[in-house]
Short mmCIF file of C-alpha atoms and ligand atoms in Angstrom, two decimals:
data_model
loop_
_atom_site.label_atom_id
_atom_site.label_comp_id
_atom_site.label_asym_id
_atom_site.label_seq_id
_atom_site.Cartn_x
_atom_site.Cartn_y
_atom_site.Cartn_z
CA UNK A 816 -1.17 27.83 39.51
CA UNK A 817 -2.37 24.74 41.68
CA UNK A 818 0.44 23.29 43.53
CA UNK A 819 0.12 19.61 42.68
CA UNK A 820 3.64 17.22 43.51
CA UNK A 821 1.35 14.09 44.18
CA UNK A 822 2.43 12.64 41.01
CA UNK A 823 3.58 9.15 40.23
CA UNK A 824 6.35 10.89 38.74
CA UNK A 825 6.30 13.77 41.04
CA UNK A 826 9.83 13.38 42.52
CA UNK A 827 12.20 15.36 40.82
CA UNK A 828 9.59 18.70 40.84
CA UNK A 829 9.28 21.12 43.26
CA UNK A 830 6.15 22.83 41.79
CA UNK A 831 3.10 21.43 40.71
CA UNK A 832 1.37 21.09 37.59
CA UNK A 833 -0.64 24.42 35.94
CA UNK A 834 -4.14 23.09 36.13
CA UNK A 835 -4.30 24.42 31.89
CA UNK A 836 -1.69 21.70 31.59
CA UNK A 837 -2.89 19.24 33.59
CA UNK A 838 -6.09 19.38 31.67
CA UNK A 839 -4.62 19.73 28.19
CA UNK A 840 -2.24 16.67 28.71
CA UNK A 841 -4.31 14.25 30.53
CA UNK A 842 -6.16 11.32 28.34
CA UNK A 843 -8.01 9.56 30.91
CA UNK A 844 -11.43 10.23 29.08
CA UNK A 845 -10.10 8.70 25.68
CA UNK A 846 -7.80 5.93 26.94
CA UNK A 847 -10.16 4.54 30.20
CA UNK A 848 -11.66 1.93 27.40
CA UNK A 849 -7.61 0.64 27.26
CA UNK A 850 -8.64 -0.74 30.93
CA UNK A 851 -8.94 -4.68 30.35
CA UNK A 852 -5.90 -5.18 28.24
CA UNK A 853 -4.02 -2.65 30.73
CA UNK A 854 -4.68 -4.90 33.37
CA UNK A 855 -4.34 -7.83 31.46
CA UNK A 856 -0.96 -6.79 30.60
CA UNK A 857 0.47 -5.87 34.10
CA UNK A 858 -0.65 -9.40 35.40
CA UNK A 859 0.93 -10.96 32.87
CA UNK A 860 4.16 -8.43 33.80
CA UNK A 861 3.70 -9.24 37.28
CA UNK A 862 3.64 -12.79 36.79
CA UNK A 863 6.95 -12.39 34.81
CA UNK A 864 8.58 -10.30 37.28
CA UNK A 865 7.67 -12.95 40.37
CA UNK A 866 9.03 -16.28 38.13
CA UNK A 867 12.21 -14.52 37.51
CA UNK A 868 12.60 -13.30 41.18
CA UNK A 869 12.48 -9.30 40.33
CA UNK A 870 9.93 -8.98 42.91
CA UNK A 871 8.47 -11.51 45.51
CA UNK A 872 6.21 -14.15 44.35
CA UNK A 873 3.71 -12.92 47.67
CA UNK A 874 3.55 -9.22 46.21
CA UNK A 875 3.00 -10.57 42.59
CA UNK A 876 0.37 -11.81 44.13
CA UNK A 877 -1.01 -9.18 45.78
CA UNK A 878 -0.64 -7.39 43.03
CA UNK A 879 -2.54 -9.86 40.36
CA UNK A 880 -5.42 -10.06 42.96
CA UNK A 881 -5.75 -6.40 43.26
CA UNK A 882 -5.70 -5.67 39.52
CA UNK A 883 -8.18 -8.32 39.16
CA UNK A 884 -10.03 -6.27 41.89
CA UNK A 885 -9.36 -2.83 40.14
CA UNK A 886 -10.65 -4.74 36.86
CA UNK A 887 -14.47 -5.27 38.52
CA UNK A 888 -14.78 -1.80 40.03
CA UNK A 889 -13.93 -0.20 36.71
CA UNK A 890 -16.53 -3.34 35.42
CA UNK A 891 -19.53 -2.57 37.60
CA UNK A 892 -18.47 1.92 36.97
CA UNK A 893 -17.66 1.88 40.39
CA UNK A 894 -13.93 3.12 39.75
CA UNK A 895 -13.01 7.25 40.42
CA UNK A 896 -11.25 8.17 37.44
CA UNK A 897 -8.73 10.91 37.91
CA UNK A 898 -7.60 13.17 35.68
CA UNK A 899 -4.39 14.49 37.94
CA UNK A 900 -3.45 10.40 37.18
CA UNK A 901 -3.19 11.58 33.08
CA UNK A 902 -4.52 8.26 31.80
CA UNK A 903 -5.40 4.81 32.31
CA UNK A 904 -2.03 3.43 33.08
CA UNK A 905 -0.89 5.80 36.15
CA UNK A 906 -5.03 5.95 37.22
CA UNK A 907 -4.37 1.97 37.47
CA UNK A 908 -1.50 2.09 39.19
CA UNK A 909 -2.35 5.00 41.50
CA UNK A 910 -5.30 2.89 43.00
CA UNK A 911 -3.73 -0.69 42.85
CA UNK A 912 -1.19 0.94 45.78
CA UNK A 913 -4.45 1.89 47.42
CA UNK A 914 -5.39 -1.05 47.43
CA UNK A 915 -2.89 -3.35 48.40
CA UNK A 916 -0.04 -0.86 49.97
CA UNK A 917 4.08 -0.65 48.99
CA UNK A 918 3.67 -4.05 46.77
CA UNK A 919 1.92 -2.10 44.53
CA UNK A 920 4.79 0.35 43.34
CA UNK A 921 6.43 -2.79 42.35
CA UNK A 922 4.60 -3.42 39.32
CA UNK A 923 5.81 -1.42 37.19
CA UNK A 924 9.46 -2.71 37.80
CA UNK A 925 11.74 -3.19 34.50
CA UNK A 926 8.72 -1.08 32.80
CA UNK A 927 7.82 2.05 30.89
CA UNK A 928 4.36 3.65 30.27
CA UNK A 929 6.05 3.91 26.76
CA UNK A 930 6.48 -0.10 26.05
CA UNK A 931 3.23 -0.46 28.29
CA UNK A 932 1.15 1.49 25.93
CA UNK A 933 2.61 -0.12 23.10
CA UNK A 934 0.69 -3.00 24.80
CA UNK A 935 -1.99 -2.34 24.93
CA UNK A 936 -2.74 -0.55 22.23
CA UNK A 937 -2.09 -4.52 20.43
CA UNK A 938 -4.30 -6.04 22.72
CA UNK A 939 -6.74 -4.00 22.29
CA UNK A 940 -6.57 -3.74 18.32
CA UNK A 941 -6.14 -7.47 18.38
CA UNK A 942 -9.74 -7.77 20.42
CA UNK A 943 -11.27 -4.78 17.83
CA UNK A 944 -9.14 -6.48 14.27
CA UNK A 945 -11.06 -10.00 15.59
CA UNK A 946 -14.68 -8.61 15.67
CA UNK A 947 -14.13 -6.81 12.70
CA UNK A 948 -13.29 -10.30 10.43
CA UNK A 949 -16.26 -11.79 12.05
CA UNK A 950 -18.87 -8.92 11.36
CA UNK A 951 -17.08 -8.82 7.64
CA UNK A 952 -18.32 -12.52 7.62
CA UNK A 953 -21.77 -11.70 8.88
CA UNK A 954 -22.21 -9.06 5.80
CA UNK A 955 -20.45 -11.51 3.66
CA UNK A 956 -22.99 -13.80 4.43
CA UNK A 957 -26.36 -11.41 4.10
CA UNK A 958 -25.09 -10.32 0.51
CA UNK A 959 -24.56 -13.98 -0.27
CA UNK A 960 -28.14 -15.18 0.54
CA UNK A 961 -29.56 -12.13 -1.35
CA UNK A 962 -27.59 -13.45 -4.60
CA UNK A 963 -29.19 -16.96 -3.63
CA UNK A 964 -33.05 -15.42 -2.97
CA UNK A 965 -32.36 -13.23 -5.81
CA UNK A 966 -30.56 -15.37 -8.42
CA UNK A 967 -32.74 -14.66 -11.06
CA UNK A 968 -33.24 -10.95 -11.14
CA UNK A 969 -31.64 -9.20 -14.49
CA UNK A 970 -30.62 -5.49 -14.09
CA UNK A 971 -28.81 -3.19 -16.13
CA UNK A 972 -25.24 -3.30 -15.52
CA UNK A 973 -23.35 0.27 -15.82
CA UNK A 974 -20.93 1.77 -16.57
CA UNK A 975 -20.40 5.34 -16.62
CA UNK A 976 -22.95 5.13 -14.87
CA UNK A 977 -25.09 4.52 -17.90
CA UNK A 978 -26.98 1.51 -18.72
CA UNK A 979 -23.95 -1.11 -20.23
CA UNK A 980 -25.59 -4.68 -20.38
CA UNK A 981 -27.68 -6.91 -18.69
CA UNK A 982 -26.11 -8.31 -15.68
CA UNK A 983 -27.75 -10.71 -13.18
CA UNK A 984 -28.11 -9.00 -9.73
CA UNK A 985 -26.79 -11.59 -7.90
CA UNK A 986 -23.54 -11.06 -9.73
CA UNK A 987 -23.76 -7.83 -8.79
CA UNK A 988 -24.09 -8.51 -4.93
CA UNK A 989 -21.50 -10.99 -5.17
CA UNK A 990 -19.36 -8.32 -6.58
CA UNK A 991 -19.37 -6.10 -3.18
CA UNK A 992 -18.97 -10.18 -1.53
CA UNK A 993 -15.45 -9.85 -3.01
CA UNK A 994 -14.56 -6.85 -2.28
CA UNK A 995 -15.58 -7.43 1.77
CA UNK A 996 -13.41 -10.73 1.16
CA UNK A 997 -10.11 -8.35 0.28
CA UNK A 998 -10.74 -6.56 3.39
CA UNK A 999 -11.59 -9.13 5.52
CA UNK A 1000 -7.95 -10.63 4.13
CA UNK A 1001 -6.62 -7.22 4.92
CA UNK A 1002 -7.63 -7.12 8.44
CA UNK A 1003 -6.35 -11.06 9.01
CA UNK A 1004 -3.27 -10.13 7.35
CA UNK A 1005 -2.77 -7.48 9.49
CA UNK A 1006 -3.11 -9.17 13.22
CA UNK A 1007 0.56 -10.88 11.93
CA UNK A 1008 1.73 -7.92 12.46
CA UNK A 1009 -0.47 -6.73 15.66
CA UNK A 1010 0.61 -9.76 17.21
CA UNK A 1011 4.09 -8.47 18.31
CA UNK A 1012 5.24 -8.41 22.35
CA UNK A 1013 6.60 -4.35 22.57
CA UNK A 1014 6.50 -5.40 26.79
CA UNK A 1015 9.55 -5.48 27.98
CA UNK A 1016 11.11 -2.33 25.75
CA UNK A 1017 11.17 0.12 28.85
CA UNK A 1018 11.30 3.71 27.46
CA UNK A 1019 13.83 3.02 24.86
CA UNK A 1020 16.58 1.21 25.65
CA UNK A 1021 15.71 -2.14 27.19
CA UNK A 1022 15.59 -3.03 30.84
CA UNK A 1023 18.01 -3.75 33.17
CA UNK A 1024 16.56 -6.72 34.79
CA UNK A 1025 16.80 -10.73 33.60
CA UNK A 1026 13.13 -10.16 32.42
CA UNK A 1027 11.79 -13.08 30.66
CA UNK A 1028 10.04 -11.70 27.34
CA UNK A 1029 9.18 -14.86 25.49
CA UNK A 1030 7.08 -16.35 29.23
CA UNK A 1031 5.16 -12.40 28.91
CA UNK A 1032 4.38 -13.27 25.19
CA UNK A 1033 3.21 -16.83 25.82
CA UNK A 1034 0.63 -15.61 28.74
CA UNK A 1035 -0.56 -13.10 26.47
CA UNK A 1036 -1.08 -15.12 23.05
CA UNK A 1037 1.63 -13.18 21.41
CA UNK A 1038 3.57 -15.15 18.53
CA UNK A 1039 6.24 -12.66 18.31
CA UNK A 1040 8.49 -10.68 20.10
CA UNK A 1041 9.66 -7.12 19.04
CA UNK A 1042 13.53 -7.24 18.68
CA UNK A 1043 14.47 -3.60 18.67
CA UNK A 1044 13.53 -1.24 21.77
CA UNK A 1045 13.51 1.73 19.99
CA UNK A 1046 11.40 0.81 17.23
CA UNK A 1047 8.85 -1.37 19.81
CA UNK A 1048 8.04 2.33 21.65
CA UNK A 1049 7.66 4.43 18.75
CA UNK A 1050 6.04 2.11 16.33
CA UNK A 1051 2.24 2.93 15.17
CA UNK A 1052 2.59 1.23 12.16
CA UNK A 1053 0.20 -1.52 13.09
CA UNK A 1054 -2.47 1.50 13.54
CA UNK A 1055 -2.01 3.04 10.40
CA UNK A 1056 -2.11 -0.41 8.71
CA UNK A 1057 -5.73 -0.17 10.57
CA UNK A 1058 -6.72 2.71 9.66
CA UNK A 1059 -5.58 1.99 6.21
CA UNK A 1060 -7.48 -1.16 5.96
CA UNK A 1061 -10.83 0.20 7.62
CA UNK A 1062 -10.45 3.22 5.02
CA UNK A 1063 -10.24 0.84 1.75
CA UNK A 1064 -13.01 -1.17 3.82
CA UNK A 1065 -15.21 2.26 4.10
CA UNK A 1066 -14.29 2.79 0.23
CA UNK A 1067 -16.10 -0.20 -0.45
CA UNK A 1068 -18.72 0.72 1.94
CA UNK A 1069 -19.57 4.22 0.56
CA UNK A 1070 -19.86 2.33 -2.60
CA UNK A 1071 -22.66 0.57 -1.76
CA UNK A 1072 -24.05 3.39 0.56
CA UNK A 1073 -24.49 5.05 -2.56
CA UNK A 1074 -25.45 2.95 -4.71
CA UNK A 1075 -28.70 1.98 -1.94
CA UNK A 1076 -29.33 5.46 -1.82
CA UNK A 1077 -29.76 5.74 -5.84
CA UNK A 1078 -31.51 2.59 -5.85
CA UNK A 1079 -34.40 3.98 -3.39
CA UNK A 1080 -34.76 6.71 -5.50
CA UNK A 1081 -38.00 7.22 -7.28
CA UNK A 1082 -35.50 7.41 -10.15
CA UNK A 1083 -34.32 4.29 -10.25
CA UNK A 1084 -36.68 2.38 -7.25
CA UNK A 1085 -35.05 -0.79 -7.95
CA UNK A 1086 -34.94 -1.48 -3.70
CA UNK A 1087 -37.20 -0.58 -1.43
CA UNK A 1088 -35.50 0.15 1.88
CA UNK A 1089 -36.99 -1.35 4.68
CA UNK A 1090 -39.23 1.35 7.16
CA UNK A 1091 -37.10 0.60 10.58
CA UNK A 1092 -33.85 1.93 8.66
CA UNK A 1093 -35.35 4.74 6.86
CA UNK A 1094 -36.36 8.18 8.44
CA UNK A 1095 -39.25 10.83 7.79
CA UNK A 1096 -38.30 14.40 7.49
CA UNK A 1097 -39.81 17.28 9.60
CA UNK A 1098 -41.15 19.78 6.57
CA UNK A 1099 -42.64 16.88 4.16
CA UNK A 1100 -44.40 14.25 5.41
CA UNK A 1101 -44.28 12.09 2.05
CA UNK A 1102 -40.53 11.51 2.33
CA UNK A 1103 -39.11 8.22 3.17
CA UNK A 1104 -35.16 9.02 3.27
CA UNK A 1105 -32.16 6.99 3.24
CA UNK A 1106 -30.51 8.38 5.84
CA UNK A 1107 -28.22 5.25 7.06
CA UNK A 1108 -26.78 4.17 3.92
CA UNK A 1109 -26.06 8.44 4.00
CA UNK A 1110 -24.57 8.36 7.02
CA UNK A 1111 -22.49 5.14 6.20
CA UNK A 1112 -21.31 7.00 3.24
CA UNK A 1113 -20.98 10.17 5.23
CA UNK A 1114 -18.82 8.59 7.83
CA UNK A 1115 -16.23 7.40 5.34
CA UNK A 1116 -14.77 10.96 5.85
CA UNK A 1117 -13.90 10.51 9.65
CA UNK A 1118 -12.18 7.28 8.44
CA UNK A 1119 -10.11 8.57 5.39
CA UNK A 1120 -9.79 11.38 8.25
CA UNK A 1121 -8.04 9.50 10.78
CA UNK A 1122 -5.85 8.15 8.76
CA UNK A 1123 -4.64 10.98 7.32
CA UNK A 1124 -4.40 12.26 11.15
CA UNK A 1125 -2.09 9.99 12.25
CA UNK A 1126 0.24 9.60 9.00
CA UNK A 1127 0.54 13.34 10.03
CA UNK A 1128 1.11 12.40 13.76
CA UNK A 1129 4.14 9.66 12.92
CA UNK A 1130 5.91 11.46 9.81
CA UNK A 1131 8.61 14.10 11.59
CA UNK A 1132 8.27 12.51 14.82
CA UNK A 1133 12.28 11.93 15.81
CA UNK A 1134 12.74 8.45 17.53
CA UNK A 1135 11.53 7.02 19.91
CA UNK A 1136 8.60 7.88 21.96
CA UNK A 1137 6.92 11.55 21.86
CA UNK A 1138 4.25 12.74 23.66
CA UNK A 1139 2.60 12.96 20.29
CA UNK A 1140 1.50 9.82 20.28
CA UNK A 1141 -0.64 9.89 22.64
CA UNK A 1142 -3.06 11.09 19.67
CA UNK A 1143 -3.23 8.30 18.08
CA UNK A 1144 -5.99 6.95 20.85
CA UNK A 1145 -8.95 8.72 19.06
CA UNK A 1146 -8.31 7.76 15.82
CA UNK A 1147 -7.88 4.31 16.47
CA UNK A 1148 -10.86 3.71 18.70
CA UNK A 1149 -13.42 6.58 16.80
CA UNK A 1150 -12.39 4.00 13.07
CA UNK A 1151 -13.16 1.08 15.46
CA UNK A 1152 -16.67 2.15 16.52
CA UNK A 1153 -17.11 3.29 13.40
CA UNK A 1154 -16.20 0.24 11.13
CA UNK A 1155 -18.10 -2.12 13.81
CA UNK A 1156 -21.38 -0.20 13.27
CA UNK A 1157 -20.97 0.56 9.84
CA UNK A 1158 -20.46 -3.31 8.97
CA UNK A 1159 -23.43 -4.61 11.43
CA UNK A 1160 -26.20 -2.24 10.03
CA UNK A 1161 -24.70 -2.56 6.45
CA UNK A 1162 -25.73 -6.45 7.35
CA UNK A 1163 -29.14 -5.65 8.59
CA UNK A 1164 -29.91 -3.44 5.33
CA UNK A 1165 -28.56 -6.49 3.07
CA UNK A 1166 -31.08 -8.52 4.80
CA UNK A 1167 -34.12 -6.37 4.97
CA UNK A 1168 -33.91 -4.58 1.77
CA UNK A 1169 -37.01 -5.62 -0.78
CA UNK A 1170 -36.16 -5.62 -4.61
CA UNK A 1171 -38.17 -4.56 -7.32
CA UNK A 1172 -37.18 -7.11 -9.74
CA UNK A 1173 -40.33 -5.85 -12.03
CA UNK A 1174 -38.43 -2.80 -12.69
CA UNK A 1175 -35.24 -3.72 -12.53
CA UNK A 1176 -35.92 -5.87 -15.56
CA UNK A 1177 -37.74 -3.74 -17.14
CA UNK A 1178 -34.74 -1.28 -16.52
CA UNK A 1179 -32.88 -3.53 -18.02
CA UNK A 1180 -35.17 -3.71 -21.25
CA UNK A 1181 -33.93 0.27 -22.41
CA UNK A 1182 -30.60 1.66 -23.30
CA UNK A 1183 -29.60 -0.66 -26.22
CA UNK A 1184 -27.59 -3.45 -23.82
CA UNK A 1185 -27.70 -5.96 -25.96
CA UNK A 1186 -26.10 -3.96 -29.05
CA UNK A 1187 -22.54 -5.79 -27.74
CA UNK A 1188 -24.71 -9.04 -28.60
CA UNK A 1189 -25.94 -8.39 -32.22
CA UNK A 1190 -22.73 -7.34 -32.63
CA UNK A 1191 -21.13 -10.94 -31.53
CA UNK A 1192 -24.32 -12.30 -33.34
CA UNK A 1193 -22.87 -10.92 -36.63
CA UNK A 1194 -19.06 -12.46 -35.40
CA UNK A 1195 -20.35 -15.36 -35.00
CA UNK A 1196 -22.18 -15.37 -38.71
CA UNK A 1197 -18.58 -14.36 -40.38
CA UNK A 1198 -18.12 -10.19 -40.09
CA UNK A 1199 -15.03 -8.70 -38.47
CA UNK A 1200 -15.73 -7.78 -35.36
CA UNK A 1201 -15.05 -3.94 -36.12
CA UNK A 1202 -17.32 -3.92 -39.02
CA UNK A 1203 -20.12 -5.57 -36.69
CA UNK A 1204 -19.78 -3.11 -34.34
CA UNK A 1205 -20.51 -0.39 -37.46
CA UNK A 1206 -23.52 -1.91 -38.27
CA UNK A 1207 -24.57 -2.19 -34.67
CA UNK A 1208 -23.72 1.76 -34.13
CA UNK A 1209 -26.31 2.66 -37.08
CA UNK A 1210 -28.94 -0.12 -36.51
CA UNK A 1211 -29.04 1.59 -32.45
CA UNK A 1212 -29.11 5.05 -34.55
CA UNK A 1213 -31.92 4.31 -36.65
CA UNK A 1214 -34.06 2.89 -33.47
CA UNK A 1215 -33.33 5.71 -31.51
CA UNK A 1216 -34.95 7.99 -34.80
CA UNK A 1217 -37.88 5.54 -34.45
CA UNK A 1218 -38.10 5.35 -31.01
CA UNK A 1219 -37.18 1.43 -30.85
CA UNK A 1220 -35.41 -1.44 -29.44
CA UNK A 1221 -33.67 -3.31 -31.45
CA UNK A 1222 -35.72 -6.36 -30.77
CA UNK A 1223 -38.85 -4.40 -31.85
CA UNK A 1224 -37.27 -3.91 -35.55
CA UNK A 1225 -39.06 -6.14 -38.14
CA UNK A 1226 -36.79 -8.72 -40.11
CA UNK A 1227 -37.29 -6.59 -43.02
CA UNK A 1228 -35.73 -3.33 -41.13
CA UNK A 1229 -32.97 -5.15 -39.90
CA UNK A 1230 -32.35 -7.24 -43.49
CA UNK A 1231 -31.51 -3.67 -44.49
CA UNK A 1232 -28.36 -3.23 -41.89
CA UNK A 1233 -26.75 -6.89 -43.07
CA UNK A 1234 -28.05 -9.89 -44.65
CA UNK A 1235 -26.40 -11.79 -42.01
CA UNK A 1236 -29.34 -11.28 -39.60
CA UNK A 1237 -32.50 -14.26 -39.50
CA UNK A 1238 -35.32 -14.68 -37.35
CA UNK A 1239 -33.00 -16.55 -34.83
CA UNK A 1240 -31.89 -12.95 -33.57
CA UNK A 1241 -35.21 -11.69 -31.66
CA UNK A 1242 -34.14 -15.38 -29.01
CA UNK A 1243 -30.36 -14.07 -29.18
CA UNK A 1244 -31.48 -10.59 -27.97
CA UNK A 1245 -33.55 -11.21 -24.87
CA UNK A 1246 -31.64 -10.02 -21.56
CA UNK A 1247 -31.96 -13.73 -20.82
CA UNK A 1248 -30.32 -14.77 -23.88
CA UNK A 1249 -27.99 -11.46 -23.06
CA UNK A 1250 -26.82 -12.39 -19.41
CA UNK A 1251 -26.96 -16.46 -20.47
CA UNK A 1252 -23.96 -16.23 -22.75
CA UNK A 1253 -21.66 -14.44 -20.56
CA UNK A 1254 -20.16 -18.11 -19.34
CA UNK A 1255 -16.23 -17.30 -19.50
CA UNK A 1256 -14.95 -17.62 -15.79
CA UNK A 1257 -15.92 -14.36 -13.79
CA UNK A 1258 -19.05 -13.54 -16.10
CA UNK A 1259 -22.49 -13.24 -15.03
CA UNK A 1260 -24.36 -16.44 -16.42
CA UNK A 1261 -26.53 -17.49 -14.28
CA UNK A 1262 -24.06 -21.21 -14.29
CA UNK A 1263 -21.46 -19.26 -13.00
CA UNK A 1264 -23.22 -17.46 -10.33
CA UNK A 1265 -24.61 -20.87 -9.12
CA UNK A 1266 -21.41 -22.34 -8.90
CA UNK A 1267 -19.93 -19.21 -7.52
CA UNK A 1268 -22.59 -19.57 -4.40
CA UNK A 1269 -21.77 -23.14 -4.14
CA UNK A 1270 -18.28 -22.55 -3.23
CA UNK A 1271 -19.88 -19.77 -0.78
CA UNK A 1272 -22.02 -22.11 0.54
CA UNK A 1273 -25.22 -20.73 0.27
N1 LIG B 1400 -0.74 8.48 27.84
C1 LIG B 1400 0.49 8.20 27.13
C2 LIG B 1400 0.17 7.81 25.70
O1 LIG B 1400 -0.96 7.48 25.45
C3 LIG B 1400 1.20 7.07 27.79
C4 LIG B 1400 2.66 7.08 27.61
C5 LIG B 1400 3.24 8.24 28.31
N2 LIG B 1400 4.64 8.21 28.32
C6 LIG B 1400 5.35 9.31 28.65
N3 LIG B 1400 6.61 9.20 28.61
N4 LIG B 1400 4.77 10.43 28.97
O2 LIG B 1400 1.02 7.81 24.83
#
């Protein structure tokens, strides 16, 4: 065992720690990234402590001026990261009294590394929450200028997967625009309750000094203030709101993953994807394969993953702060990487995908889609609905015996299902005709889609 009593907290042992544990316990490789809004937070502290006279105004600083120094050797890779130091906080500390001598153990007067981690963790969220909402704007943005380029492109709509009716596919596009706009809400909903000071906490109780809490959360943009100690240190909740979020977000993602990856098929070969996001493969030289919509799709499982991790972390953890948490680093920052790329190249695919409106349309030509319509046409010309949809259900069984549309049925054949049917029918029936009448709010005329872009605008 490697004597080791060179601890920050070394004091009250007399042996040192097993190297196994030292190892096993120390997070320095996951939490280094946690540098900036570490430092950022123990100015802010230091600040605080100097105004209220906890510590002299010279050492505060001292202290500032050396973090700030700290800040650009960890900046330029120049900073000796220690694993003996556990993690960021105590590898901080360790070299700011280095650095600038005794003021240095000063700073973390009237403070915890349980109420400072709590910190940062925010800060840094709040910096990750913020470039998430923008790149969910960026996507937004690509899907709504394909509905624009493509606003007159009919598909078949499904359901069941199986063709339903004629939709336009700029209605379809705009569908996934929504569904980024609930998560987008999600994650702006959620800084409310990122944006809480835990500083100021200590390990549990409080702090016996006249710290000044609301001058900490004004220096560091915070709007509120947590107002129980025990809950401040122990609360992830604002990281499995995250995770929650980014693994609704990464529903809608897979989604859409999928439905690129079925869409380059030779199946369906509605999109083409474009080369510099597709890959080859190493036995057969004609394939041209999907592989980051895949992986998007793939990587929804280390999201819905994470989540799951750390509702398992927090659910029989006693109060307040437990080692434990100290788990909750990789989840957070493997969902943020994850969401940030995810969302960016999502965007670029968006943008460089090519449609193949030819067959799309002509897609949307099979599979009986406008049987809904002749049976609204009949409605409309006095049958019960019920009985329209009867006729409709052995008019699409006779074509199917004669290998038909419906449009392709002579007046004569269809004279024979109801007397209700004229010439007019053949206009009513087109996929134009098919998408054009779906004008209730929500529906995919092409009006509504217009307007819909108009509010976007596009
Ligand atoms: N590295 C720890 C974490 O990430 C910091 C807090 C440690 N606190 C303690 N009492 N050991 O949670």
């Amino acid at each position: 065992m490697k004597k080791s009593n060179s601890k920050l907290w070394g004091g009250r042992f007399s042996a040192g720690t097993a190297e196994s544990v030292e190892a096993f316990t120390a997070s320095i490789d996951v939490d280094s990234r946690l540098y900036r809004h570490d430092i950022m937070g123990s100015i802010a502290h230091a600040k605080m402590l100097a105004k209220q006279k906890i510590i002299p105004s010279r050492d505060a600083r001292k202290i500032v001026r050396g973090l700030e120094a700290i800040r650009r050797e960890i900046d330029a890779g120049k900073f000796a990261f220690s694993p003996a130091d556990e993690d960021i906080h105590m590898n901080i500390e360790r070299r700011l009294t280095e650095k600038i001598g005794a003021a240095g153990g000063k700073l973390h007067t009237a403070r915890s590394r349980n109420d400072q981690v709590a910190l940062d963790m925010r800060l840094y969220l709040r910096d990750e929450v913020t470039v998430i909402i923008e790149s969910l704007s960026v996507l937004q943005r690509e899907l709504a200028r394909a509905a624009k380029k493509h606003l007159d492109v009919i598909m078949p709509g499904y359901t069941h997967l199986q063709r339903a009716q004629p939709v336009l596919l700029a209605h379809h596009l705009l569908a996934y625009y929504d569904m980024f706009g609930r998560d987008r809400e999600r994650f702006i909903d959620s800084l409310e309750r990122i944006n809480v000071l835990p500083l100021g906490s200590g390990a549990i109780a409080g702090t016996t000094f006249p710290i000044d809490r609301v001058y900490v959360a004004k220096l560091l943009g915070f709007p509120r203030i947590s107002k129980n100690s025990i809950d401040a240190v122990s609360d992830r909740d604002f990281l499995l709101e995250f995770l929650a979020a980014s693994s609704i977000l990464f529903v809608h993602l897979s989604r859409w993953a999928d439905e690129f990856v079925l869409w380059s098929s030779q199946e369906f070969a509605f999109i083409e994807l474009p080369d510099g996001y597709c890959t080859g493969s190493s036995m057969m030289p004609q394939k041209k394969n999907p592989d980051v919509p895949e992986l998007i799709r793939g990587k929804s499982g280390r999201v819905f993953g994470h989540l799951q991790a750390l509702l398992t972390i927090m659910k029989g953890l006693p109060l307040a702060y437990n080692r434990d948490l100290q788990e909750d680093k990789v989840p957070l920052f493997d969902t943020a990487d994850t969401v940030k790329a995810s969302v960016r190249i999502m965007g670029e695919i968006v943008a460089g995908m090519k449609v193949r409106r030819e067959r799309m349309r002509e897609a949307a030509r099979d599979g009986f889609m406008n049987a809904t319509d002749l049976a609204d046409y009949l409605v409309e010309r006095g049958m019960a609905f019920r009985a329209a949809h009867e006729v409709v259900g052995r008019v699409v069984q006779f074509c199917i015996g004669q290998g038909k549309r419906i449009e392709e049925l002579s007046m004569a054949e269809l004279k024979r299902f109801s007397d209700r049917i004229d010439k007019k029918v053949y206009n009513y029936l087109s996929a134009e005709a098919v998408v054009g009448r779906r004008r209730a709010l929500g529906g995919t005329a092409r009006q509504n889609v217009v307007r819909r872009l108009k509010e976007l605008r596009v």
